[in-house]
Amino acid sequence: MAITDIQAFAHLTAADIETLGKELDSIRRSVETSRGERDARYIRRTIAAQRGLEVAGRAILFGSRNRWAWLGGTALLSVAKIIENMELGHNVSHGQWDWMNDPEIHSTSWEWDMTGTSAQWRRAHNYSHHTYTNVLGKDEDLGFGILRMTRDEVWEPKHLVQPAANLLLAATFEWGIALHDLSIEKQLAGVPPTQLLSEPNKDFARKAGRQVVKDFVLYPAITGPAWKSTLKANATANLVRNLWAYAVIFCGHFPDGAEKFTVEQLDGETQGEWYLRQMLGSANFKAGPVMAFMSGNLCYQIEHHLFPDLPSNRYPEVAVRVRELCDKYDLPYTTGSLGKQYLLAFRTIHKLALPDRFLKRTADDAPETSSERKFAGIALPEALRVDPETGKRFGLRSALHDAKVTLELKARHEKEVLREAKTALKARARQEKLALREAKRALGERARGERVALRHKIAQRLGRDG
């Protein structure tokens, strides 16, 4: 099973978690009270830049029958779509800019350049995912309903096609998210799947229809003779945006260290425990200013899950303080390069496509998920111990390190035992081979002696008879 007791897993007391929650609340208040013109200027400049890139890209595509014009226009349009999706659509819909009271830049009015509706995404994502992050059976984004991302989920034959399903999801990510959110919207509204003319279905059809007409009919038609190359450019830009959004989301949710939780963890969950679950259930990836901007600052996924409605441009400064708290409480701060984080998620996707009998680890100590039982039977520093001289806490980070060392030592010992057993078997085999050779030689000598005796006896008999 995944984590059922976050306090035991994190090696923290209830008082520690309560204090951690208050310190995170303090970070929230400091950002909220300091929001102002600097932040408003950032989002307005981002909107202006995104629209300028899109206009420039679409203008260049009028000459898209020229190869270089097609490449330039497609590149600008791809960047514009990524910025709109990641830094604008996603973050505005989270309510990060509602404090400005600008009717244009508000979660209730912004409609993003994606197949699904912003309203359905907000209800499905903001509630289901951000409330129940990585809780099995509650977080619908845990595998998006088609991928098995933890051994806690029972393997079924359909998971064998998981690698192919993953590629399809990556290429059509906007459609996958839209259909996923539509399904959750109908569940929340109590609409039967067979009711085709339901309001959620109508809203989805209207939005998806507008997107298809805009990208694949209207804009190509406007460019006249270049409509075919423009159509190809629009499709390519959507594909690039889909692949990038997919990679960013998977790097923040599915690499090793992004833990999973059972519904038992929700029983009586405090605000501090909720914060802690966000920290342990998310992962960052390392990025410079440009990559951070292009990812919608979701390279700071831990900070985003802690404070999903704070302005994204403030996540870098928040990350410094969150990392300090991780050091203070000896908690892991899961991060790595974009390539590394995705490869870890990619490995999990392919590995968990197989039945459990082909896997070595369990749901308690697998690299992609673990639980407090991971530490059972492993010699660890005394839980919650604090160095009296330095004040350094020995918590989860140290426990994970010691567990890794202990498991490595155990594996090394088992390997040594296996090597010794193999050596002993070889020695025994050699002894048995020598014994067999001696027995064979003795039998040969005995046979020769019996033949000589028999020959002598026959000669004696012939001598008497003669």
GROMACS .gro file of C-alpha atoms in nm:
model
  466
    1MET     CA    1   0.000   0.000   0.000
    2ALA     CA    2   0.099   0.365  -0.042
    3ILE     CA    3   0.134   0.602   0.254
    4THR     CA    4  -0.141   0.558   0.513
    5ASP     CA    5   0.021   0.756   0.796
    6ILE     CA    6   0.204   1.064   0.673
    7GLN     CA    7   0.326   1.150   1.023
    8ALA     CA    8   0.503   0.815   1.059
    9PHE     CA    9   0.636   0.829   0.704
   10ALA     CA   10   0.771   1.183   0.741
   11HIS     CA   11   0.931   1.105   1.079
   12LEU     CA   12   0.762   1.412   1.229
   13THR     CA   13   0.549   1.458   1.540
   14ALA     CA   14   0.203   1.612   1.527
   15ALA     CA   15   0.351   1.927   1.683
   16ASP     CA   16   0.621   1.941   1.414
   17ILE     CA   17   0.362   1.918   1.138
   18GLU     CA   18   0.148   2.186   1.302
   19THR     CA   19   0.449   2.419   1.323
   20LEU     CA   20   0.543   2.342   0.962
   21GLY     CA   21   0.189   2.434   0.856
   22LYS     CA   22   0.210   2.767   1.039
   23GLU     CA   23   0.542   2.848   0.874
   24LEU     CA   24   0.394   2.774   0.531
   25ASP     CA   25   0.092   2.990   0.617
   26SER     CA   26   0.339   3.268   0.696
   27ILE     CA   27   0.494   3.231   0.350
   28ARG     CA   28   0.147   3.257   0.194
   29ARG     CA   29   0.060   3.572   0.390
   30SER     CA   30   0.390   3.739   0.303
   31VAL     CA   31   0.326   3.690  -0.070
   32GLU     CA   32  -0.040   3.793  -0.046
   33THR     CA   33   0.042   4.115   0.137
   34SER     CA   34   0.321   4.205  -0.107
   35ARG     CA   35   0.125   4.153  -0.430
   36GLY     CA   36   0.107   4.471  -0.628
   37GLU     CA   37   0.198   4.666  -0.938
   38ARG     CA   38   0.511   4.459  -1.007
   39ASP     CA   39   0.301   4.143  -1.036
   40ALA     CA   40   0.025   4.313  -1.237
   41ARG     CA   41   0.285   4.448  -1.478
   42TYR     CA   42   0.432   4.097  -1.517
   43ILE     CA   43   0.104   3.933  -1.618
   44ARG     CA   44   0.000   4.216  -1.851
   45ARG     CA   45   0.338   4.209  -2.025
   46THR     CA   46   0.310   3.832  -2.058
   47ILE     CA   47  -0.032   3.864  -2.221
   48ALA     CA   48   0.097   4.133  -2.458
   49ALA     CA   49   0.404   3.926  -2.550
   50GLN     CA   50   0.197   3.614  -2.610
   51ARG     CA   51  -0.048   3.797  -2.835
   52GLY     CA   52   0.235   3.967  -3.022
   53LEU     CA   53   0.402   3.631  -3.089
   54GLU     CA   54   0.077   3.481  -3.213
   55VAL     CA   55   0.001   3.775  -3.443
   56ALA     CA   56   0.357   3.769  -3.581
   57GLY     CA   57   0.344   3.394  -3.634
   58ARG     CA   58   0.011   3.402  -3.813
   59ALA     CA   59   0.123   3.696  -4.027
   60ILE     CA   60   0.437   3.513  -4.138
   61LEU     CA   61   0.228   3.208  -4.228
   62PHE     CA   62   0.069   3.405  -4.513
   63GLY     CA   63   0.395   3.324  -4.689
   64SER     CA   64   0.417   2.973  -4.549
   65ARG     CA   65   0.459   2.814  -4.891
   66ASN     CA   66   0.818   2.929  -4.847
   67ARG     CA   67   1.002   2.679  -4.628
   68TRP     CA   68   1.171   2.938  -4.405
   69ALA     CA   69   0.852   3.136  -4.359
   70TRP     CA   70   0.674   2.816  -4.261
   71LEU     CA   71   0.943   2.729  -4.006
   72GLY     CA   72   0.948   3.081  -3.860
   73GLY     CA   73   0.572   3.114  -3.842
   74THR     CA   74   0.530   2.767  -3.693
   75ALA     CA   75   0.798   2.832  -3.430
   76LEU     CA   76   0.641   3.163  -3.321
   77LEU     CA   77   0.293   3.010  -3.312
   78SER     CA   78   0.420   2.712  -3.110
   79VAL     CA   79   0.582   2.942  -2.851
   80ALA     CA   80   0.267   3.155  -2.835
   81LYS     CA   81   0.048   2.851  -2.775
   82ILE     CA   82   0.282   2.719  -2.504
   83ILE     CA   83   0.283   3.053  -2.319
   84GLU     CA   84  -0.095   3.083  -2.346
   85ASN     CA   85  -0.143   2.731  -2.218
   86MET     CA   86   0.116   2.719  -1.940
   87GLU     CA   87   0.173   3.070  -1.803
   88LEU     CA   88  -0.167   3.218  -1.888
   89GLY     CA   89  -0.450   2.965  -1.925
   90HIS     CA   90  -0.336   2.731  -1.649
   91ASN     CA   91  -0.236   2.995  -1.397
   92VAL     CA   92  -0.516   3.244  -1.460
   93SER     CA   93  -0.769   2.960  -1.425
   94HIS     CA   94  -0.615   2.880  -1.087
   95GLY     CA   95  -0.721   3.225  -0.969
   96GLN     CA   96  -0.363   3.349  -0.935
   97TRP     CA   97  -0.460   3.694  -1.065
   98ASP     CA   98  -0.813   3.726  -0.927
   99TRP     CA   99  -0.683   3.970  -0.663
  100MET     CA  100  -0.638   4.230  -0.940
  101ASN     CA  101  -1.017   4.239  -0.999
  102ASP     CA  102  -0.949   4.274  -1.372
  103PRO     CA  103  -1.247   4.118  -1.555
  104GLU     CA  104  -1.022   4.012  -1.843
  105ILE     CA  105  -0.757   3.841  -1.630
  106HIS     CA  106  -0.989   3.649  -1.399
  107SER     CA  107  -1.044   3.278  -1.342
  108THR     CA  108  -1.417   3.309  -1.408
  109SER     CA  109  -1.380   3.479  -1.747
  110TRP     CA  110  -1.055   3.351  -1.904
  111GLU     CA  111  -1.104   3.092  -2.181
  112TRP     CA  112  -0.784   2.926  -2.290
  113ASP     CA  113  -0.669   2.816  -2.634
  114MET     CA  114  -0.740   2.447  -2.570
  115THR     CA  115  -1.004   2.195  -2.675
  116GLY     CA  116  -1.165   2.164  -2.333
  117THR     CA  117  -1.350   2.442  -2.154
  118SER     CA  118  -1.174   2.638  -1.880
  119ALA     CA  119  -1.479   2.599  -1.655
  120GLN     CA  120  -1.475   2.218  -1.673
  121TRP     CA  121  -1.099   2.212  -1.618
  122ARG     CA  122  -1.125   2.438  -1.312
  123ARG     CA  123  -1.385   2.220  -1.144
  124ALA     CA  124  -1.207   1.894  -1.226
  125HIS     CA  125  -0.848   2.005  -1.170
  126ASN     CA  126  -0.869   2.266  -0.896
  127TYR     CA  127  -1.095   2.048  -0.682
  128SER     CA  128  -1.021   1.684  -0.760
  129HIS     CA  129  -0.646   1.711  -0.814
  130HIS     CA  130  -0.536   1.992  -0.586
  131THR     CA  131  -0.753   1.886  -0.294
  132TYR     CA  132  -0.670   1.515  -0.313
  133THR     CA  133  -0.322   1.523  -0.466
  134ASN     CA  134  -0.200   1.167  -0.536
  135VAL     CA  135  -0.466   1.006  -0.315
  136LEU     CA  136  -0.563   0.672  -0.469
  137GLY     CA  137  -0.928   0.664  -0.565
  138LYS     CA  138  -0.973   1.039  -0.514
  139ASP     CA  139  -0.723   1.212  -0.744
  140GLU     CA  140  -0.849   1.155  -1.098
  141ASP     CA  141  -0.522   1.294  -1.239
  142LEU     CA  142  -0.324   0.999  -1.100
  143GLY     CA  143  -0.257   0.833  -1.437
  144PHE     CA  144  -0.542   1.025  -1.603
  145GLY     CA  145  -0.755   0.713  -1.597
  146ILE     CA  146  -0.548   0.529  -1.860
  147LEU     CA  147  -0.201   0.483  -1.709
  148ARG     CA  148  -0.103   0.266  -1.414
  149MET     CA  149   0.146   0.475  -1.217
  150THR     CA  150   0.160   0.284  -0.886
  151ARG     CA  151   0.164  -0.081  -0.784
  152ASP     CA  152  -0.127  -0.005  -0.553
  153GLU     CA  153  -0.346  -0.014  -0.863
  154VAL     CA  154  -0.436  -0.370  -0.958
  155TRP     CA  155  -0.277  -0.477  -1.286
  156GLU     CA  156  -0.515  -0.557  -1.572
  157PRO     CA  157  -0.439  -0.688  -1.924
  158LYS     CA  158  -0.526  -0.346  -2.070
  159HIS     CA  159  -0.213  -0.206  -1.906
  160LEU     CA  160   0.003  -0.399  -2.154
  161VAL     CA  161  -0.071  -0.128  -2.413
  162GLN     CA  162   0.027   0.144  -2.166
  163PRO     CA  163   0.346   0.244  -2.356
  164ALA     CA  164   0.145   0.305  -2.673
  165ALA     CA  165  -0.132   0.480  -2.478
  166ASN     CA  166   0.129   0.710  -2.327
  167LEU     CA  167   0.256   0.816  -2.671
  168LEU     CA  168  -0.100   0.880  -2.787
  169LEU     CA  169  -0.172   1.085  -2.474
  170ALA     CA  170   0.141   1.294  -2.527
  171ALA     CA  171   0.056   1.377  -2.889
  172THR     CA  172  -0.310   1.458  -2.816
  173PHE     CA  173  -0.267   1.595  -2.466
  174GLU     CA  174  -0.524   1.875  -2.502
  175TRP     CA  175  -0.788   1.621  -2.610
  176GLY     CA  176  -0.692   1.379  -2.335
  177ILE     CA  177  -0.722   1.653  -2.070
  178ALA     CA  178  -1.048   1.781  -2.219
  179LEU     CA  179  -1.215   1.437  -2.224
  180HIS     CA  180  -1.076   1.361  -1.878
  181ASP     CA  181  -1.223   1.684  -1.738
  182LEU     CA  182  -1.554   1.624  -1.917
  183SER     CA  183  -1.580   1.282  -1.752
  184ILE     CA  184  -1.516   1.431  -1.406
  185GLU     CA  185  -1.760   1.716  -1.473
  186LYS     CA  186  -2.034   1.465  -1.552
  187GLN     CA  187  -1.952   1.265  -1.239
  188LEU     CA  188  -1.971   1.576  -1.021
  189ALA     CA  189  -2.300   1.677  -1.185
  190GLY     CA  190  -2.445   1.326  -1.159
  191VAL     CA  191  -2.497   1.305  -1.535
  192PRO     CA  192  -2.524   0.948  -1.671
  193PRO     CA  193  -2.263   0.864  -1.940
  194THR     CA  194  -2.544   0.763  -2.177
  195GLN     CA  195  -2.706   1.109  -2.168
  196LEU     CA  196  -2.552   1.245  -2.486
  197LEU     CA  197  -2.733   1.581  -2.485
  198SER     CA  198  -2.632   1.675  -2.132
  199GLU     CA  199  -2.511   2.030  -2.059
  200PRO     CA  200  -2.149   1.918  -1.999
  201ASN     CA  201  -2.148   1.742  -2.338
  202LYS     CA  202  -2.296   2.048  -2.509
  203ASP     CA  203  -2.041   2.283  -2.349
  204PHE     CA  204  -1.759   2.054  -2.454
  205ALA     CA  205  -1.890   2.019  -2.811
  206ARG     CA  206  -1.925   2.395  -2.851
  207LYS     CA  207  -1.571   2.466  -2.727
  208ALA     CA  208  -1.408   2.179  -2.917
  209GLY     CA  209  -1.596   2.279  -3.232
  210ARG     CA  210  -1.471   2.638  -3.207
  211GLN     CA  211  -1.113   2.521  -3.159
  212VAL     CA  212  -1.123   2.286  -3.458
  213VAL     CA  213  -1.281   2.552  -3.683
  214LYS     CA  214  -1.033   2.819  -3.568
  215ASP     CA  215  -0.715   2.610  -3.613
  216PHE     CA  216  -0.808   2.395  -3.909
  217VAL     CA  217  -1.062   2.595  -4.110
  218LEU     CA  218  -1.070   2.969  -4.037
  219TYR     CA  219  -0.701   3.060  -4.005
  220PRO     CA  220  -0.588   2.838  -4.295
  221ALA     CA  221  -0.864   2.986  -4.513
  222ILE     CA  222  -0.754   3.342  -4.431
  223THR     CA  223  -0.408   3.275  -4.579
  224GLY     CA  224  -0.564   3.191  -4.916
  225PRO     CA  225  -0.324   3.003  -5.146
  226ALA     CA  226  -0.109   2.909  -4.846
  227TRP     CA  227  -0.397   2.732  -4.668
  228LYS     CA  228  -0.242   2.385  -4.689
  229SER     CA  229   0.091   2.489  -4.538
  230THR     CA  230  -0.092   2.700  -4.277
  231LEU     CA  231  -0.306   2.403  -4.184
  232LYS     CA  232   0.009   2.197  -4.141
  233ALA     CA  233   0.168   2.476  -3.933
  234ASN     CA  234  -0.133   2.496  -3.701
  235ALA     CA  235  -0.134   2.119  -3.652
  236THR     CA  236   0.240   2.123  -3.581
  237ALA     CA  237   0.209   2.408  -3.330
  238ASN     CA  238  -0.067   2.222  -3.146
  239LEU     CA  239   0.146   1.907  -3.140
  240VAL     CA  240   0.449   2.096  -3.001
  241ARG     CA  241   0.231   2.259  -2.734
  242ASN     CA  242   0.077   1.921  -2.642
  243LEU     CA  243   0.414   1.747  -2.611
  244TRP     CA  244   0.562   2.027  -2.399
  245ALA     CA  245   0.261   2.051  -2.165
  246TYR     CA  246   0.259   1.671  -2.128
  247ALA     CA  247   0.631   1.663  -2.041
  248VAL     CA  248   0.602   1.943  -1.783
  249ILE     CA  249   0.300   1.783  -1.613
  250PHE     CA  250   0.455   1.435  -1.601
  251CYS     CA  251   0.785   1.570  -1.466
  252GLY     CA  252   0.597   1.732  -1.179
  253HIS     CA  253   0.379   1.439  -1.082
  254PHE     CA  254   0.532   1.101  -1.168
  255PRO     CA  255   0.910   1.084  -1.112
  256ASP     CA  256   1.055   0.893  -0.817
  257GLY     CA  257   0.989   1.074  -0.492
  258ALA     CA  258   0.639   1.196  -0.584
  259GLU     CA  259   0.464   0.980  -0.327
  260LYS     CA  260   0.114   0.830  -0.336
  261PHE     CA  261  -0.136   0.815  -0.049
  262THR     CA  262  -0.434   0.604   0.055
  263VAL     CA  263  -0.772   0.744   0.156
  264GLU     CA  264  -0.691   0.654   0.518
  265GLN     CA  265  -0.451   0.949   0.519
  266LEU     CA  266  -0.747   1.185   0.469
  267ASP     CA  267  -0.912   1.086   0.799
  268GLY     CA  268  -0.887   1.393   1.019
  269GLU     CA  269  -0.621   1.548   0.796
  270THR     CA  270  -0.502   1.882   0.933
  271GLN     CA  271  -0.393   2.184   0.730
  272GLY     CA  272  -0.031   2.101   0.819
  273GLU     CA  273  -0.074   1.743   0.697
  274TRP     CA  274  -0.234   1.872   0.375
  275TYR     CA  275   0.070   2.095   0.319
  276LEU     CA  276   0.301   1.802   0.391
  277ARG     CA  277   0.114   1.579   0.147
  278GLN     CA  278   0.159   1.841  -0.127
  279MET     CA  279   0.532   1.859  -0.055
  280LEU     CA  280   0.580   1.483  -0.061
  281GLY     CA  281   0.344   1.420  -0.353
  282SER     CA  282   0.501   1.663  -0.601
  283ALA     CA  283   0.835   1.706  -0.776
  284ASN     CA  284   1.024   1.995  -0.934
  285PHE     CA  285   1.266   2.010  -1.222
  286LYS     CA  286   1.563   2.242  -1.257
  287ALA     CA  287   1.512   2.533  -1.494
  288GLY     CA  288   1.657   2.872  -1.575
  289PRO     CA  289   1.438   3.182  -1.615
  290VAL     CA  290   1.341   3.108  -1.977
  291MET     CA  291   1.248   2.743  -1.920
  292ALA     CA  292   1.067   2.838  -1.599
  293PHE     CA  293   0.862   3.095  -1.792
  294MET     CA  294   0.785   2.848  -2.074
  295SER     CA  295   0.670   2.591  -1.819
  296GLY     CA  296   0.434   2.838  -1.655
  297ASN     CA  297   0.671   2.820  -1.357
  298LEU     CA  298   0.551   2.462  -1.308
  299CYS     CA  299   0.914   2.364  -1.276
  300TYR     CA  300   0.823   2.473  -0.921
  301GLN     CA  301   0.552   2.207  -0.893
  302ILE     CA  302   0.604   2.166  -0.517
  303GLU     CA  303   0.544   2.536  -0.460
  304HIS     CA  304   0.250   2.533  -0.700
  305HIS     CA  305   0.083   2.251  -0.508
  306LEU     CA  306   0.141   2.429  -0.180
  307PHE     CA  307   0.005   2.761  -0.309
  308PRO     CA  308  -0.186   2.702  -0.637
  309ASP     CA  309  -0.353   3.044  -0.629
  310LEU     CA  310  -0.043   3.258  -0.566
  311PRO     CA  311   0.107   3.440  -0.869
  312SER     CA  312   0.339   3.209  -1.058
  313ASN     CA  313   0.609   3.475  -1.097
  314ARG     CA  314   0.657   3.460  -0.718
  315TYR     CA  315   0.732   3.086  -0.708
  316PRO     CA  316   1.112   3.127  -0.740
  317GLU     CA  317   1.130   3.331  -0.417
  318VAL     CA  318   0.882   3.098  -0.246
  319ALA     CA  319   1.098   2.801  -0.348
  320VAL     CA  320   1.394   2.939  -0.153
  321ARG     CA  321   1.189   2.949   0.168
  322VAL     CA  322   1.027   2.610   0.109
  323ARG     CA  323   1.368   2.453   0.055
  324GLU     CA  324   1.487   2.607   0.383
  325LEU     CA  325   1.192   2.442   0.559
  326CYS     CA  326   1.282   2.108   0.400
  327ASP     CA  327   1.634   2.146   0.538
  328LYS     CA  328   1.501   2.245   0.879
  329TYR     CA  329   1.267   1.945   0.907
  330ASP     CA  330   1.500   1.708   0.718
  331LEU     CA  331   1.242   1.653   0.446
  332PRO     CA  332   1.330   1.561   0.086
  333TYR     CA  333   1.297   1.833  -0.178
  334THR     CA  334   1.244   1.625  -0.490
  335THR     CA  335   1.403   1.781  -0.796
  336GLY     CA  336   1.630   1.701  -1.090
  337SER     CA  337   1.689   1.792  -1.451
  338LEU     CA  338   1.393   1.789  -1.690
  339GLY     CA  339   1.542   1.492  -1.874
  340LYS     CA  340   1.604   1.293  -1.559
  341GLN     CA  341   1.257   1.356  -1.414
  342TYR     CA  342   1.085   1.256  -1.736
  343LEU     CA  343   1.297   0.944  -1.782
  344LEU     CA  344   1.199   0.831  -1.431
  345ALA     CA  345   0.831   0.877  -1.517
  346PHE     CA  346   0.884   0.708  -1.855
  347ARG     CA  347   1.047   0.409  -1.682
  348THR     CA  348   0.752   0.377  -1.443
  349ILE     CA  349   0.502   0.386  -1.731
  350HIS     CA  350   0.675   0.099  -1.910
  351LYS     CA  351   0.759  -0.101  -1.597
  352LEU     CA  352   0.406  -0.095  -1.454
  353ALA     CA  353   0.263  -0.207  -1.786
  354LEU     CA  354   0.381  -0.552  -1.677
  355PRO     CA  355   0.209  -0.784  -1.426
  356ASP     CA  356   0.342  -0.762  -1.070
  357ARG     CA  357   0.503  -1.107  -1.091
  358PHE     CA  358   0.765  -0.955  -1.322
  359LEU     CA  359   0.848  -0.676  -1.074
  360LYS     CA  360   1.098  -0.710  -0.789
  361ARG     CA  361   0.980  -0.443  -0.545
  362THR     CA  362   0.648  -0.397  -0.365
  363ALA     CA  363   0.416  -0.100  -0.327
  364ASP     CA  364   0.592  -0.024   0.002
  365ASP     CA  365   0.949   0.013  -0.124
  366ALA     CA  366   0.927   0.066  -0.500
  367PRO     CA  367   1.115   0.370  -0.634
  368GLU     CA  368   0.798   0.525  -0.780
  369THR     CA  369   0.594   0.484  -0.461
  370SER     CA  370   0.651   0.383  -0.101
  371SER     CA  371   0.495   0.386   0.244
  372GLU     CA  372   0.587   0.403   0.610
  373ARG     CA  373   0.632   0.025   0.593
  374LYS     CA  374   0.938   0.093   0.378
  375PHE     CA  375   1.128   0.140   0.703
  376ALA     CA  376   1.004  -0.175   0.877
  377GLY     CA  377   1.292  -0.394   0.992
  378ILE     CA  378   1.554  -0.142   0.882
  379ALA     CA  379   1.795  -0.003   1.139
  380LEU     CA  380   1.745   0.375   1.131
  381PRO     CA  381   1.849   0.663   1.355
  382GLU     CA  382   1.614   0.708   1.646
  383ALA     CA  383   1.298   0.866   1.506
  384LEU     CA  384   1.265   1.240   1.563
  385ARG     CA  385   1.618   1.259   1.710
  386VAL     CA  386   1.777   1.604   1.719
  387ASP     CA  387   2.150   1.661   1.748
  388PRO     CA  388   2.192   1.846   2.082
  389GLU     CA  389   2.498   2.034   1.958
  390THR     CA  390   2.390   2.145   1.611
  391GLY     CA  391   2.012   2.122   1.650
  392LYS     CA  392   2.000   1.927   1.323
  393ARG     CA  393   1.698   1.706   1.292
  394PHE     CA  394   1.720   1.346   1.176
  395GLY     CA  395   1.397   1.298   0.980
  396LEU     CA  396   1.265   1.155   0.655
  397ARG     CA  397   1.554   1.264   0.436
  398SER     CA  398   1.805   1.092   0.666
  399ALA     CA  399   1.574   0.794   0.704
  400LEU     CA  400   1.548   0.754   0.327
  401HIS     CA  401   1.925   0.780   0.294
  402ASP     CA  402   1.983   0.524   0.569
  403ALA     CA  403   1.717   0.295   0.426
  404LYS     CA  404   1.890   0.314   0.088
  405VAL     CA  405   2.228   0.238   0.247
  406THR     CA  406   2.080  -0.046   0.451
  407LEU     CA  407   1.910  -0.195   0.145
  408GLU     CA  408   2.234  -0.164  -0.052
  409LEU     CA  409   2.424  -0.337   0.228
  410LYS     CA  410   2.156  -0.604   0.243
  411ALA     CA  411   2.174  -0.653  -0.132
  412ARG     CA  412   2.555  -0.665  -0.114
  413HIS     CA  413   2.537  -0.919   0.169
  414GLU     CA  414   2.287  -1.131  -0.023
  415LYS     CA  415   2.513  -1.110  -0.327
  416GLU     CA  416   2.810  -1.217  -0.117
  417VAL     CA  417   2.608  -1.503   0.034
  418LEU     CA  418   2.504  -1.607  -0.315
  419ARG     CA  419   2.866  -1.587  -0.433
  420GLU     CA  420   2.982  -1.799  -0.137
  421ALA     CA  421   2.704  -2.049  -0.198
  422LYS     CA  422   2.801  -2.063  -0.564
  423THR     CA  423   3.168  -2.117  -0.467
  424ALA     CA  424   3.066  -2.389  -0.221
  425LEU     CA  425   2.855  -2.560  -0.486
  426LYS     CA  426   3.144  -2.547  -0.731
  427ALA     CA  427   3.380  -2.696  -0.468
  428ARG     CA  428   3.127  -2.965  -0.388
  429ALA     CA  429   3.083  -3.035  -0.758
  430ARG     CA  430   3.460  -3.067  -0.795
  431GLN     CA  431   3.478  -3.305  -0.495
  432GLU     CA  432   3.193  -3.513  -0.634
  433LYS     CA  433   3.363  -3.516  -0.972
  434LEU     CA  434   3.690  -3.635  -0.813
  435ALA     CA  435   3.502  -3.895  -0.607
  436LEU     CA  436   3.325  -4.011  -0.921
  437ARG     CA  437   3.656  -4.030  -1.105
  438GLU     CA  438   3.809  -4.233  -0.815
  439ALA     CA  439   3.507  -4.460  -0.805
  440LYS     CA  440   3.526  -4.506  -1.181
  441ARG     CA  441   3.900  -4.588  -1.159
  442ALA     CA  442   3.836  -4.831  -0.874
  443LEU     CA  443   3.561  -4.999  -1.071
  444GLY     CA  444   3.791  -5.017  -1.374
  445GLU     CA  445   4.067  -5.178  -1.166
  446ARG     CA  446   3.820  -5.418  -1.013
  447ALA     CA  447   3.689  -5.509  -1.357
  448ARG     CA  448   4.044  -5.564  -1.485
  449GLY     CA  449   4.122  -5.783  -1.180
  450GLU     CA  450   3.808  -5.985  -1.236
  451ARG     CA  451   3.896  -6.029  -1.603
  452VAL     CA  452   4.249  -6.147  -1.511
  453ALA     CA  453   4.109  -6.388  -1.249
  454LEU     CA  454   3.852  -6.517  -1.496
  455ARG     CA  455   4.119  -6.565  -1.760
  456HIS     CA  456   4.342  -6.749  -1.509
  457LYS     CA  457   4.053  -6.970  -1.404
  458ILE     CA  458   3.973  -7.057  -1.764
  459ALA     CA  459   4.338  -7.140  -1.828
  460GLN     CA  460   4.348  -7.371  -1.525
  461ARG     CA  461   4.036  -7.549  -1.638
  462LEU     CA  462   4.168  -7.595  -1.989
  463GLY     CA  463   4.495  -7.731  -1.843
  464ARG     CA  464   4.312  -7.996  -1.642
  465ASP     CA  465   4.092  -8.090  -1.932
  466GLY     CA  466   4.398  -8.118  -2.163
   0.00000   0.00000   0.00000
